[in-house]
Short mmCIF file of C-alpha atoms and ligand atoms in Angstrom, two decimals:
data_model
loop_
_atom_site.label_atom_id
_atom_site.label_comp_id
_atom_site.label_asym_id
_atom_site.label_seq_id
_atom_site.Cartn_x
_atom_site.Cartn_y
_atom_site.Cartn_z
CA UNK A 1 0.00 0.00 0.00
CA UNK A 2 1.51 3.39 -1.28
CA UNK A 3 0.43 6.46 1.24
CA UNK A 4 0.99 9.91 -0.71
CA UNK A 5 1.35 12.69 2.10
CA UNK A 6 0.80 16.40 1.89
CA UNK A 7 1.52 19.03 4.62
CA UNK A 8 1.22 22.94 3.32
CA UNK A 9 -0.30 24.50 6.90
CA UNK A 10 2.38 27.15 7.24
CA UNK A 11 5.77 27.60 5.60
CA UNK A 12 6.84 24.51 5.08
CA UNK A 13 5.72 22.55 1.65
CA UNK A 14 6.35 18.69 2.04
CA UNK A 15 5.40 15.76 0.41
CA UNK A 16 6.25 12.18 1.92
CA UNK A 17 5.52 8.74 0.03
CA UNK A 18 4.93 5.46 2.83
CA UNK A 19 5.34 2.41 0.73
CA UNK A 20 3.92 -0.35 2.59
CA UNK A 21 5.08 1.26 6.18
CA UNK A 22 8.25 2.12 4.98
CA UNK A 23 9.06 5.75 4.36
CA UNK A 24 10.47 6.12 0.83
CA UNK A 25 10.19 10.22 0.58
CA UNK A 26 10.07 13.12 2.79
CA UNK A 27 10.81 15.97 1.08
CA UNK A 28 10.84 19.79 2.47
CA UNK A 29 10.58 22.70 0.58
CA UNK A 30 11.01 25.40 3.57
CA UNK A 31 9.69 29.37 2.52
CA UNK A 32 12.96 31.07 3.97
CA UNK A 33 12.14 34.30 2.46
CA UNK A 34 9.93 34.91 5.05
CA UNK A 35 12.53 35.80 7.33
CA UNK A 36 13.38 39.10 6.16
CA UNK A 37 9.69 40.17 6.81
CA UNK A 38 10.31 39.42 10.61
CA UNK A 39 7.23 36.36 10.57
CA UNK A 40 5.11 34.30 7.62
CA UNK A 41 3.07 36.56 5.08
CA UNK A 42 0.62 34.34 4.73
CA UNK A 43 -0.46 35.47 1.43
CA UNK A 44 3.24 34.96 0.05
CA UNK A 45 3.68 31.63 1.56
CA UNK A 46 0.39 30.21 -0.18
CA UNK A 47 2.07 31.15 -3.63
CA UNK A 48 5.27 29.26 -2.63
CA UNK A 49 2.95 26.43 -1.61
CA UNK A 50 1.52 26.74 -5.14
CA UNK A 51 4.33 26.87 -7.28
CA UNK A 52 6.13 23.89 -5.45
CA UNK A 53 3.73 21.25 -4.90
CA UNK A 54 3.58 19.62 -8.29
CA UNK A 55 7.13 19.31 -8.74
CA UNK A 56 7.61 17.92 -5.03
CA UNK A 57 5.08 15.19 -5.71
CA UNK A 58 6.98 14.45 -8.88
CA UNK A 59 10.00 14.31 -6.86
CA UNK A 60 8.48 12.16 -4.74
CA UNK A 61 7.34 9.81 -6.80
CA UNK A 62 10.62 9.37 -8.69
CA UNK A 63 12.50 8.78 -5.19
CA UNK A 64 9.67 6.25 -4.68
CA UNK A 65 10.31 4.51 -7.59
CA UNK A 66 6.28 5.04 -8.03
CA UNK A 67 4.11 5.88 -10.70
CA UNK A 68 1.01 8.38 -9.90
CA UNK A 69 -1.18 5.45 -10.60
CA UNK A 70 0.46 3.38 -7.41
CA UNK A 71 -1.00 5.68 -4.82
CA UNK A 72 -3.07 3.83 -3.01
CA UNK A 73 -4.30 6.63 -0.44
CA UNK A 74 -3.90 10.41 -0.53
CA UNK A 75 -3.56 12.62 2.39
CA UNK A 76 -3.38 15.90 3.21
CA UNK A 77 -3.05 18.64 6.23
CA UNK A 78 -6.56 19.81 6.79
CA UNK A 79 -5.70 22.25 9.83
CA UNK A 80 -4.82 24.10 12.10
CA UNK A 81 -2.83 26.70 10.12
CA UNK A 82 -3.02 29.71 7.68
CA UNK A 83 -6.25 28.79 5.84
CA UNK A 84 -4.53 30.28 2.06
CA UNK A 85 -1.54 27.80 2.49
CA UNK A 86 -4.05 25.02 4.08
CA UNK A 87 -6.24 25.39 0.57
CA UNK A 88 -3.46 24.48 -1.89
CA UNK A 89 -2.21 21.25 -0.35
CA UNK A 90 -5.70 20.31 0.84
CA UNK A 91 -7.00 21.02 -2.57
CA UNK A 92 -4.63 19.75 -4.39
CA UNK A 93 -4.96 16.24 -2.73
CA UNK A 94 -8.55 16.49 -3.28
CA UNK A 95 -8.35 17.06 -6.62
CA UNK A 96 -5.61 13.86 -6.88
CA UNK A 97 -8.16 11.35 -5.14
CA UNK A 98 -10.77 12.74 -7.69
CA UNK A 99 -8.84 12.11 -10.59
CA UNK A 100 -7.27 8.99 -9.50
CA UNK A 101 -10.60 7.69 -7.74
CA UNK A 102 -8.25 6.75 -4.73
CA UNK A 103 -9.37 7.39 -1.25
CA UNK A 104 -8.57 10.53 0.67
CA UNK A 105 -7.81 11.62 4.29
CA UNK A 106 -7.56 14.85 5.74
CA UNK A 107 -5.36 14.96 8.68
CA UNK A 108 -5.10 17.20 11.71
CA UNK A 109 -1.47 18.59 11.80
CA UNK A 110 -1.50 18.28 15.40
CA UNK A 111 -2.14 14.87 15.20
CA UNK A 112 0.62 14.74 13.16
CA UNK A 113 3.01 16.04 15.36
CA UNK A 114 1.89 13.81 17.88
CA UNK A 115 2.35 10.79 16.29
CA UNK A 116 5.47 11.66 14.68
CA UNK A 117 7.48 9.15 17.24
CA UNK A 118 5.86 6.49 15.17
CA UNK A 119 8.13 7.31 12.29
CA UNK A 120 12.05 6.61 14.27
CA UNK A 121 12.91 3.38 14.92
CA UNK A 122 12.29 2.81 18.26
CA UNK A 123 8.41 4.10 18.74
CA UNK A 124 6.49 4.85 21.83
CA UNK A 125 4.31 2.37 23.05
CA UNK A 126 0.44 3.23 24.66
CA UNK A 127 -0.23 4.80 26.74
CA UNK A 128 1.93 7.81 25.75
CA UNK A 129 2.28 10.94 27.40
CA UNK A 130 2.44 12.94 24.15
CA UNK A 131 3.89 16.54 24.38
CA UNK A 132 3.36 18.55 21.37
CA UNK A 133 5.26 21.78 21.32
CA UNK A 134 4.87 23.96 18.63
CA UNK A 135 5.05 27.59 16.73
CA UNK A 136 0.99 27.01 16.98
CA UNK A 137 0.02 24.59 20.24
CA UNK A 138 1.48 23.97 23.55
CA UNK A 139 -0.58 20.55 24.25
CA UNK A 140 -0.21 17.81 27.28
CA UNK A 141 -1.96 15.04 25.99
CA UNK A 142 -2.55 11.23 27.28
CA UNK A 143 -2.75 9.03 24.29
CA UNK A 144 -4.51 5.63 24.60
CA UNK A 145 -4.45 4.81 21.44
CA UNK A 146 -4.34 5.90 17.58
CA UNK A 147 -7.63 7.34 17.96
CA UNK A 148 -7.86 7.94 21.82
CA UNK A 149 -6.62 10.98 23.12
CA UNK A 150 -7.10 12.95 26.28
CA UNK A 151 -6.31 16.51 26.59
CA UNK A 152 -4.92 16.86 29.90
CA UNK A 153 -3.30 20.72 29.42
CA UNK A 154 -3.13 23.49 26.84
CA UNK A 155 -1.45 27.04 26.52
CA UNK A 156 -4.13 29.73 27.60
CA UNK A 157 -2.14 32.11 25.81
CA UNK A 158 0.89 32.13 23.53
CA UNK A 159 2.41 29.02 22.32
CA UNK A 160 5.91 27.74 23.64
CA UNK A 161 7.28 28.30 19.76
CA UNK A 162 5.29 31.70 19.25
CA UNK A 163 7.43 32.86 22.84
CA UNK A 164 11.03 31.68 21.38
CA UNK A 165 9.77 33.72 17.82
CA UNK A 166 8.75 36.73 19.99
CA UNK A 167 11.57 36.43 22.61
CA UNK A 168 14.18 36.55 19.29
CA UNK A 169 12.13 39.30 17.59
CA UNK A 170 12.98 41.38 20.54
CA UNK A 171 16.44 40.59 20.75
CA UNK A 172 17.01 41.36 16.88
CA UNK A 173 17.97 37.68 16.76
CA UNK A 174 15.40 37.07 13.46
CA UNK A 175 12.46 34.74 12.12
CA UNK A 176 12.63 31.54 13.02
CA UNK A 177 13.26 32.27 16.55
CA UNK A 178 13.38 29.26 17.88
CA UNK A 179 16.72 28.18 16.87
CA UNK A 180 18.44 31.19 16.86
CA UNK A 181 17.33 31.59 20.63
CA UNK A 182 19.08 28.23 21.41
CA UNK A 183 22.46 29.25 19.66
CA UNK A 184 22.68 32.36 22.01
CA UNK A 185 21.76 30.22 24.75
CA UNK A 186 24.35 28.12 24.08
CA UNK A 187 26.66 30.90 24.84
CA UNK A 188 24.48 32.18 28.09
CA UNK A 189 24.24 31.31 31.74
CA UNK A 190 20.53 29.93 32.24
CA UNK A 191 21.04 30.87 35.86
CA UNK A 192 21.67 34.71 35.52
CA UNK A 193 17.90 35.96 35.13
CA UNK A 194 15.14 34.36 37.28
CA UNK A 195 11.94 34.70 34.71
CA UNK A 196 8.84 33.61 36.52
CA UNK A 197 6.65 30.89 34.71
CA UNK A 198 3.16 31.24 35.50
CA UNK A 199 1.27 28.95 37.88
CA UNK A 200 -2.08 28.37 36.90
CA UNK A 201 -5.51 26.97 38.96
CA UNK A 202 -4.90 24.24 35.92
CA UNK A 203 -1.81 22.16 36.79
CA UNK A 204 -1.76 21.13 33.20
CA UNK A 205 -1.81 24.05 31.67
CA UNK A 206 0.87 26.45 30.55
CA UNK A 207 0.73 30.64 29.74
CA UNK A 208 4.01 31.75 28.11
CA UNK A 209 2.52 35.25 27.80
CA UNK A 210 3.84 36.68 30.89
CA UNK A 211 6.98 35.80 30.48
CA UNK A 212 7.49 37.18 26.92
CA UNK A 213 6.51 40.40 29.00
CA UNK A 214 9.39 39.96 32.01
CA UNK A 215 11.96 39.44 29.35
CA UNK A 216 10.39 42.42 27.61
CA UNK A 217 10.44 44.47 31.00
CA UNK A 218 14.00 43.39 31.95
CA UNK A 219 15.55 44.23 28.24
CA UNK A 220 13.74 47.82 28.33
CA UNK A 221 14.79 48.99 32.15
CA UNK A 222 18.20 47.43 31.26
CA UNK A 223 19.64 48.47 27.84
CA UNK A 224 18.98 51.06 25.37
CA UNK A 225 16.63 49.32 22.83
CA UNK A 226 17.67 45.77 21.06
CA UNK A 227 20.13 47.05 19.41
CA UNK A 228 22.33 48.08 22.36
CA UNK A 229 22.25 44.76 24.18
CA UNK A 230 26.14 43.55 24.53
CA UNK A 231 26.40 40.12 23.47
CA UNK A 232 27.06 38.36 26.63
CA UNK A 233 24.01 40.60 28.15
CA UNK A 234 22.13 38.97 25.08
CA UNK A 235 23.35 35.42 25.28
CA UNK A 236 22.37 35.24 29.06
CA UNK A 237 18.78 36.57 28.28
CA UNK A 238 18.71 34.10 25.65
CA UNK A 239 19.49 31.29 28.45
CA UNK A 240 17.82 32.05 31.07
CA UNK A 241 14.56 32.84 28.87
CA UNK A 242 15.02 29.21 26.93
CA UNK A 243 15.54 27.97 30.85
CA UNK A 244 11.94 29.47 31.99
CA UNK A 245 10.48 27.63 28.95
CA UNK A 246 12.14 24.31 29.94
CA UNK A 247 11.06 24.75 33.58
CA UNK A 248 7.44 25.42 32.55
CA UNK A 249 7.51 21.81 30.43
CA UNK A 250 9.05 20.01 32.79
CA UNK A 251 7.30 21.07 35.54
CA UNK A 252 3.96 20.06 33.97
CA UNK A 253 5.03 16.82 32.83
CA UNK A 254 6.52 15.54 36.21
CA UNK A 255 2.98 16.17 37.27
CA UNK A 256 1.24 14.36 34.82
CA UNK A 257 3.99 11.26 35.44
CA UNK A 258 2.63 11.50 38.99
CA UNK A 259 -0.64 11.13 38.30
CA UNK A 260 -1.09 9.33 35.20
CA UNK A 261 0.37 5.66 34.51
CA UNK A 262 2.01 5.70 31.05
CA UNK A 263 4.49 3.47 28.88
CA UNK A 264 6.30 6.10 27.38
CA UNK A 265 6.60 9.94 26.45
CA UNK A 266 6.49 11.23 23.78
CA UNK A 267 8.06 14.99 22.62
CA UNK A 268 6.93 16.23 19.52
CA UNK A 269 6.49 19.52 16.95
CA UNK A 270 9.30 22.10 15.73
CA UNK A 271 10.22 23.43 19.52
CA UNK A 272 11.25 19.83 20.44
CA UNK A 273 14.21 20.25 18.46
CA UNK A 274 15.17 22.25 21.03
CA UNK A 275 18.43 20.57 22.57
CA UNK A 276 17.87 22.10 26.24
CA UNK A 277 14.17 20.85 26.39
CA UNK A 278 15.39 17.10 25.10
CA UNK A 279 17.81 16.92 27.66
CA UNK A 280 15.63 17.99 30.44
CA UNK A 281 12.80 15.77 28.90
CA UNK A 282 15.16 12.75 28.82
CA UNK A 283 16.44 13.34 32.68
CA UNK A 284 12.64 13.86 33.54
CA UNK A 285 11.76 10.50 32.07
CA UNK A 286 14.92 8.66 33.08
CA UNK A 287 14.00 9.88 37.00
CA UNK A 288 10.50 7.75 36.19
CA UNK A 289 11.70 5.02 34.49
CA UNK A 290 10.05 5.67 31.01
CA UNK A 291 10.96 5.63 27.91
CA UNK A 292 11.15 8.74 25.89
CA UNK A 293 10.95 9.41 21.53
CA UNK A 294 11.65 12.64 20.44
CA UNK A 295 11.76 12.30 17.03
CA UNK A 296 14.74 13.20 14.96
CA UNK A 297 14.75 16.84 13.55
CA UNK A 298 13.46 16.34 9.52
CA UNK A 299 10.13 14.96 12.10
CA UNK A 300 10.33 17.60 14.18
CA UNK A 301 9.34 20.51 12.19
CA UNK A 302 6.40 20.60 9.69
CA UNK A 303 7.03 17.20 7.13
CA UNK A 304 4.87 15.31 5.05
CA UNK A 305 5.83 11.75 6.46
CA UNK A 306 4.04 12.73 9.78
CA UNK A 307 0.88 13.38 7.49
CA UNK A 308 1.33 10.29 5.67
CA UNK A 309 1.89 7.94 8.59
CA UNK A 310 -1.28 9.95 10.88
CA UNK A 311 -3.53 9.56 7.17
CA UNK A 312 -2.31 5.78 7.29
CA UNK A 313 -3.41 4.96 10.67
CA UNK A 314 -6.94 7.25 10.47
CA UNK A 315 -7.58 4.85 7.01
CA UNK A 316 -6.53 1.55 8.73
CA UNK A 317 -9.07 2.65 10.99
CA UNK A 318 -11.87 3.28 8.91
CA UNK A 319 -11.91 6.67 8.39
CA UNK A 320 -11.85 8.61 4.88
CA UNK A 321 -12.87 12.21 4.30
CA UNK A 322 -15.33 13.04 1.70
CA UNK A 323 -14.35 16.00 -1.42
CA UNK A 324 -15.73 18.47 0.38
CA UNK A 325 -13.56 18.69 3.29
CA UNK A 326 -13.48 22.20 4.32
CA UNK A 327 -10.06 23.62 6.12
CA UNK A 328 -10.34 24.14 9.39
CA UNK A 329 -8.17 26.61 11.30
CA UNK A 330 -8.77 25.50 14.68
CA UNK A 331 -7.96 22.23 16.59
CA UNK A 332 -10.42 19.58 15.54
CA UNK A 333 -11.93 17.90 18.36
CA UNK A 334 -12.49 14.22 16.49
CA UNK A 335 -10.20 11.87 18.29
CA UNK A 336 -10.38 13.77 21.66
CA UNK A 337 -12.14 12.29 24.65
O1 KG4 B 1 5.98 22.47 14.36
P1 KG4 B 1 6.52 23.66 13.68
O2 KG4 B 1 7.57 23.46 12.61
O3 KG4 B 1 5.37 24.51 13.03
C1 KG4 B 1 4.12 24.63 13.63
O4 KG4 B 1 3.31 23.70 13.55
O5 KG4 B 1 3.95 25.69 14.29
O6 KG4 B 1 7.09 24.62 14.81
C2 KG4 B 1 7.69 25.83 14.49
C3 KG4 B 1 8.20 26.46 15.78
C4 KG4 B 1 8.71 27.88 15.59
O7 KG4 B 1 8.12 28.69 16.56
C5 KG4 B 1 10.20 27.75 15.80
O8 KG4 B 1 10.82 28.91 16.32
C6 KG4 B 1 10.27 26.60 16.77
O9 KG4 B 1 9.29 25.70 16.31
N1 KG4 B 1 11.57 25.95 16.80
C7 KG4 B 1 12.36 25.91 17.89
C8 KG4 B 1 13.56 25.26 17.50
N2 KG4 B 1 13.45 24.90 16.19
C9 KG4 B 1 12.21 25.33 15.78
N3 KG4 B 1 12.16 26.39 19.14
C10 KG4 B 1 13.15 26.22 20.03
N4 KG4 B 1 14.33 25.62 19.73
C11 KG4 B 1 14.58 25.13 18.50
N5 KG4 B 1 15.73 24.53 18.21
ZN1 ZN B 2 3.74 22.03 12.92
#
């Protein structure tokens, strides 16, 4: 069975090709010229979408050593994301299982994400405690199964990603923030600046909004503007910022290891390429005797093979999605109980 995979929710266009479970493509176009506009224009990223997505699932194919005709099932990112970029995978796949008559799937990129373990060697076994960290979602989720999942905790307010973006913006470090944050840190004492991390009446729940605003607070009564940070000033900010945001994870997850009985954990989405939250999340889950999958970075960011291998298990399961499968920018609530 040949799964064709399409993921277009933000500024990444991928396709990925599973040929009877094995992954044969996975292949990332990302929009870097969105970094000199400080952030994705969405409007710019759904032409890039537009003008790569035929020859990637050419590409594809040819890595696959497939013909258009071998696809078996076709799947595509159906949200969350920037609803322009959304339409041209989403339609384009639609449009494929027309013309092919081959079944389609629309897939929930968070889902996606949070299955992406599945796809390195060694996988995480039910029940998972699945952390999906994100430019998007901040999500603390117990997974039963492939179509059992309980949301335990969510960001009320920014997303752990959206804070390392806005934390960079601020310290002229540039779009993606994420890991430009992490190679100041790397130069930075995580001890030097106490940032608080909220505490909420939810114990699963995380707000990264407030502390955006103490690093904000503590760069304007400090320096002169961004620009007039020194470096080592900078570097530390960058630490001991990235530190607050690995305190916040951890601290929620030792909770939900207290309270819930899992096999495994499971760290997924773009900020769990972060090297400072793996190693916390591996000493965290060493200290309970679990095993932890973070998957390796090409599964970490947005990718197709996620799509594909999430569309995969939704059709061993019985589902499909009919041709007039809308977009949806929000979280779908389908396989949460
Ligand atoms: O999962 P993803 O690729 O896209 C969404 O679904 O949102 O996540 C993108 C986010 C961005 O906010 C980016 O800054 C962050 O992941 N990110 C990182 C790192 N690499 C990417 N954050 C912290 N450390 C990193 N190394
Ligand atoms: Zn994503």
């Amino acid at each position: 069975m040949n799964i064709l995979g399409i993921e277009s929710s933000c500024d990444e266009t991928s396709v990925a090709i599973i040929s009877n479970e094995y992954l044969t493509a996975n292949l990332i176009s990302s929009q870097d010229f969105h970094s000199k506009y400080g952030g994705v224009v969405p409007e710019l990223s759904s032409r890039a979408h537009l003008q790569i997505v035929i020859p990637l699932v050419k590409d594809a194919l040819k890595k696959s050593g497939l013909n258009l005709n071998d696809i078996d099932v076709i799947c595509s990112t159906a949200g969350p994301g920037l609803i322009g970029a959304l339409l041209v995978g989403l339609t384009f796949a639609k449009g494929l299982s027309f013309s092919l008559k081959k079944p389609f799937v629309a897939v929930n990129h968070i889902e996606g994400h949070l299955y992406s373990g599945f796809l390195m060697e060694d996988k995480p076994e039910f029940p998972f405690l699945g952390i999906v960290v994100s430019g998007g979602h901040t999500l603390l989720l117990l997974v039963e199964s492939f179509t059992k999942i309980k949301k335990l905790g969510s960001t009320v307010d920014d997303a752990a990603g959206e804070a390392f973006d806005k934390v960079a913006k601020m310290l002229g470090l540039g779009y993606p923030g994420g890991p430009n944050i992490q190679k100041a840190a790397a130069e930075g004492n995580p001890e030097k600046i106490k940032f608080p991390i909220a505490e909420l009446k939810e114990p699963y729940n995380f707000s990264f909004s407030g502390l955006k605003t103490s690093v904000l607070r503590y760069i304007q009564n400090n320096f002169d503007g961004s620009k007039n940070i020194p470096e080592q000033d900078l570097n530390d900010i960058a630490a001991s910022f990235q530190n607050a945001v690995v305190r916040a994870l951890s601290r929620n997850t030792v909770r939900a290891l207290n309270n819930f009985e899992v096999n495994s954990i499971s760290l997924a989405g773009g900020v769990a390429a972060n090297k400072a939250i793996q190693e916390e999340m591996t000493k965290v889950a060493a200290k309970f005797n679990k095993k932890i999958v973070i998957p390796r970075a090409e599964f970490c960011g947005d990718n197709a093979a996620m799509i594909a291998f999430r569309g995969l298990k939704l059709f061993e399961a019985g589902y499909t999605s009919n041709l007039s499968y809308s977009p949806f920018p929000g979280l779908s609530k389908k396989h949460f109980v």
